[in-house]
Structure formats: C-alpha cells, structure tokens
Tab-separated table of C-alpha atoms in Angstrom:
chain	number	residue	atom	x	y	z
W	117	UNK	CA	136.344	3.029	151.350
W	118	UNK	CA	136.914	-0.669	150.803
W	119	UNK	CA	138.768	-2.197	153.699
W	120	UNK	CA	139.992	-5.735	153.288
W	121	UNK	CA	141.830	-7.818	155.816
W	122	UNK	CA	145.572	-7.506	155.397
W	123	UNK	CA	145.967	-11.146	154.432
W	124	UNK	CA	143.659	-10.718	151.449
W	125	UNK	CA	145.373	-7.473	150.494
W	126	UNK	CA	148.797	-9.097	150.636
W	127	UNK	CA	147.570	-12.054	148.590
W	128	UNK	CA	146.223	-9.672	145.957
W	129	UNK	CA	149.531	-7.761	145.881
W	130	UNK	CA	151.471	-11.003	145.529
W	131	UNK	CA	149.160	-12.087	142.707
W	132	UNK	CA	149.761	-8.782	140.902
W	133	UNK	CA	153.538	-9.135	141.296
W	134	UNK	CA	153.470	-12.759	140.132
W	135	UNK	CA	151.316	-11.814	137.147
W	136	UNK	CA	153.679	-8.951	136.247
W	137	UNK	CA	156.666	-11.314	136.421
W	138	UNK	CA	154.976	-13.867	134.166
W	139	UNK	CA	153.688	-11.270	131.678
W	140	UNK	CA	157.044	-9.514	131.408
W	141	UNK	CA	158.936	-12.772	131.017
W	142	UNK	CA	161.077	-12.199	134.096
W	143	UNK	CA	162.889	-15.236	135.374
W	144	UNK	CA	163.852	-16.060	138.902
W	145	UNK	CA	167.571	-15.380	138.342
W	146	UNK	CA	167.368	-11.585	137.867
W	147	UNK	CA	164.808	-11.307	140.636
W	148	UNK	CA	166.981	-13.338	142.973
W	149	UNK	CA	169.986	-11.182	142.101
W	150	UNK	CA	167.921	-8.041	142.763
W	151	UNK	CA	166.991	-9.244	146.232
W	152	UNK	CA	170.577	-10.277	146.957
W	153	UNK	CA	171.784	-6.776	146.074
W	154	UNK	CA	168.914	-5.207	147.995
W	155	UNK	CA	169.629	-7.377	151.059
W	156	UNK	CA	173.345	-6.551	150.868
W	157	UNK	CA	172.539	-2.831	150.698
W	158	UNK	CA	170.247	-3.088	153.730
W	159	UNK	CA	172.865	-5.140	155.602
W	160	UNK	CA	175.627	-2.601	154.841
W	161	UNK	CA	173.376	0.283	155.805
W	162	UNK	CA	172.452	-1.420	159.083
W	163	UNK	CA	176.144	-2.002	159.840
W	164	UNK	CA	176.925	1.674	159.188
W	165	UNK	CA	174.044	2.827	161.363
W	166	UNK	CA	175.169	0.459	164.142
W	167	UNK	CA	178.708	1.880	163.987
W	168	UNK	CA	177.347	5.427	164.084
W	169	UNK	CA	175.138	4.539	167.054
W	170	UNK	CA	178.158	3.123	168.896
W	171	UNK	CA	180.094	6.341	168.253
W	172	UNK	CA	177.159	8.454	169.448
W	173	UNK	CA	176.845	6.403	172.640
W	174	UNK	CA	180.551	6.935	173.331
W	175	UNK	CA	180.165	10.661	172.656
W	176	UNK	CA	177.241	10.848	175.101
W	177	UNK	CA	179.291	8.986	177.720
W	178	UNK	CA	182.190	11.432	177.233
W	179	UNK	CA	179.820	14.395	177.549
W	180	UNK	CA	178.346	12.943	180.742
W	181	UNK	CA	181.836	12.699	182.249
W	182	UNK	CA	182.565	16.304	181.301
W	183	UNK	CA	179.207	17.435	182.678
W	184	UNK	CA	179.908	15.663	185.961
W	185	UNK	CA	183.327	17.316	186.154
W	186	UNK	CA	181.894	20.759	185.432
W	187	UNK	CA	179.100	20.252	187.954
W	188	UNK	CA	181.608	19.206	190.633
W	189	UNK	CA	183.786	22.215	189.813
W	190	UNK	CA	180.796	24.556	190.001
W	191	UNK	CA	179.682	23.120	193.338
W	192	UNK	CA	183.243	23.423	194.646
W	193	UNK	CA	183.496	27.063	193.560
W	194	UNK	CA	180.110	27.887	195.071
W	195	UNK	CA	181.097	26.260	198.352
W	196	UNK	CA	184.354	28.209	198.491
W	197	UNK	CA	182.531	31.395	197.503
W	198	UNK	CA	179.843	30.855	200.127
W	199	UNK	CA	182.392	30.383	202.892
W	200	UNK	CA	183.947	33.747	202.158
W	201	UNK	CA	180.610	35.413	201.530
W	202	UNK	CA	179.387	38.077	203.951
W	203	UNK	CA	176.136	36.131	204.228
W	204	UNK	CA	177.925	33.308	206.014
W	205	UNK	CA	180.133	35.383	208.298
W	206	UNK	CA	179.220	35.836	211.907
W	207	UNK	CA	177.026	38.885	212.460
W	208	UNK	CA	178.492	41.802	214.327
W	209	UNK	CA	176.685	43.025	217.380
W	210	UNK	CA	175.172	46.401	216.769
W	211	UNK	CA	174.990	48.766	219.623
W	212	UNK	CA	171.819	50.780	219.960
C-alpha cells in the first residue's frame, strides 16, 4: 500500500482536476457557476437543518416540561396514597 502525505495526495488530485479541465476545454465560467450553485445548495441545506434543529430543541424543552409535570403528579399521588396506606397507619396493640 502506497501511503503519501496528504499534501502530496491533494496536489496530485488538483493536478488531475486541472489537467481534466484543460483537456476538456472547460473554462472558468461554467466551473464558477457550478460552485456557486453547489455553495447555494449547501447553504440552503444548512439553513433547513438549522431550522429543524431549532424545532427539535423546542420539542425537547416541551417534553421536559411535560415530564416534570408528570413526575410531580406521580410523586403527589404516591404521597397521598402512602398517607392512607395501611403501612403508614399506627399499629394496633395486639393482646396476647
């Protein structure tokens, strides 16, 4: 396996791309337009993902509030149930 430092590998890849552009007669204008479209697509996608992330964070916050409410309600019901439970009533004296 031939391992080259990344800088040499990148230089070789850039040379191949440059050679392909020259051999195929590509000019800078179409290539520039391609990258503009590509950048715009990435920018739009990033904006959509950011909006979705914001919505998900809000959803998690809402769920945390509901979970806290349900936990408080459960604790309250257990406390009320425990107070009326026979386990917490005063024991009766048994006569032997």
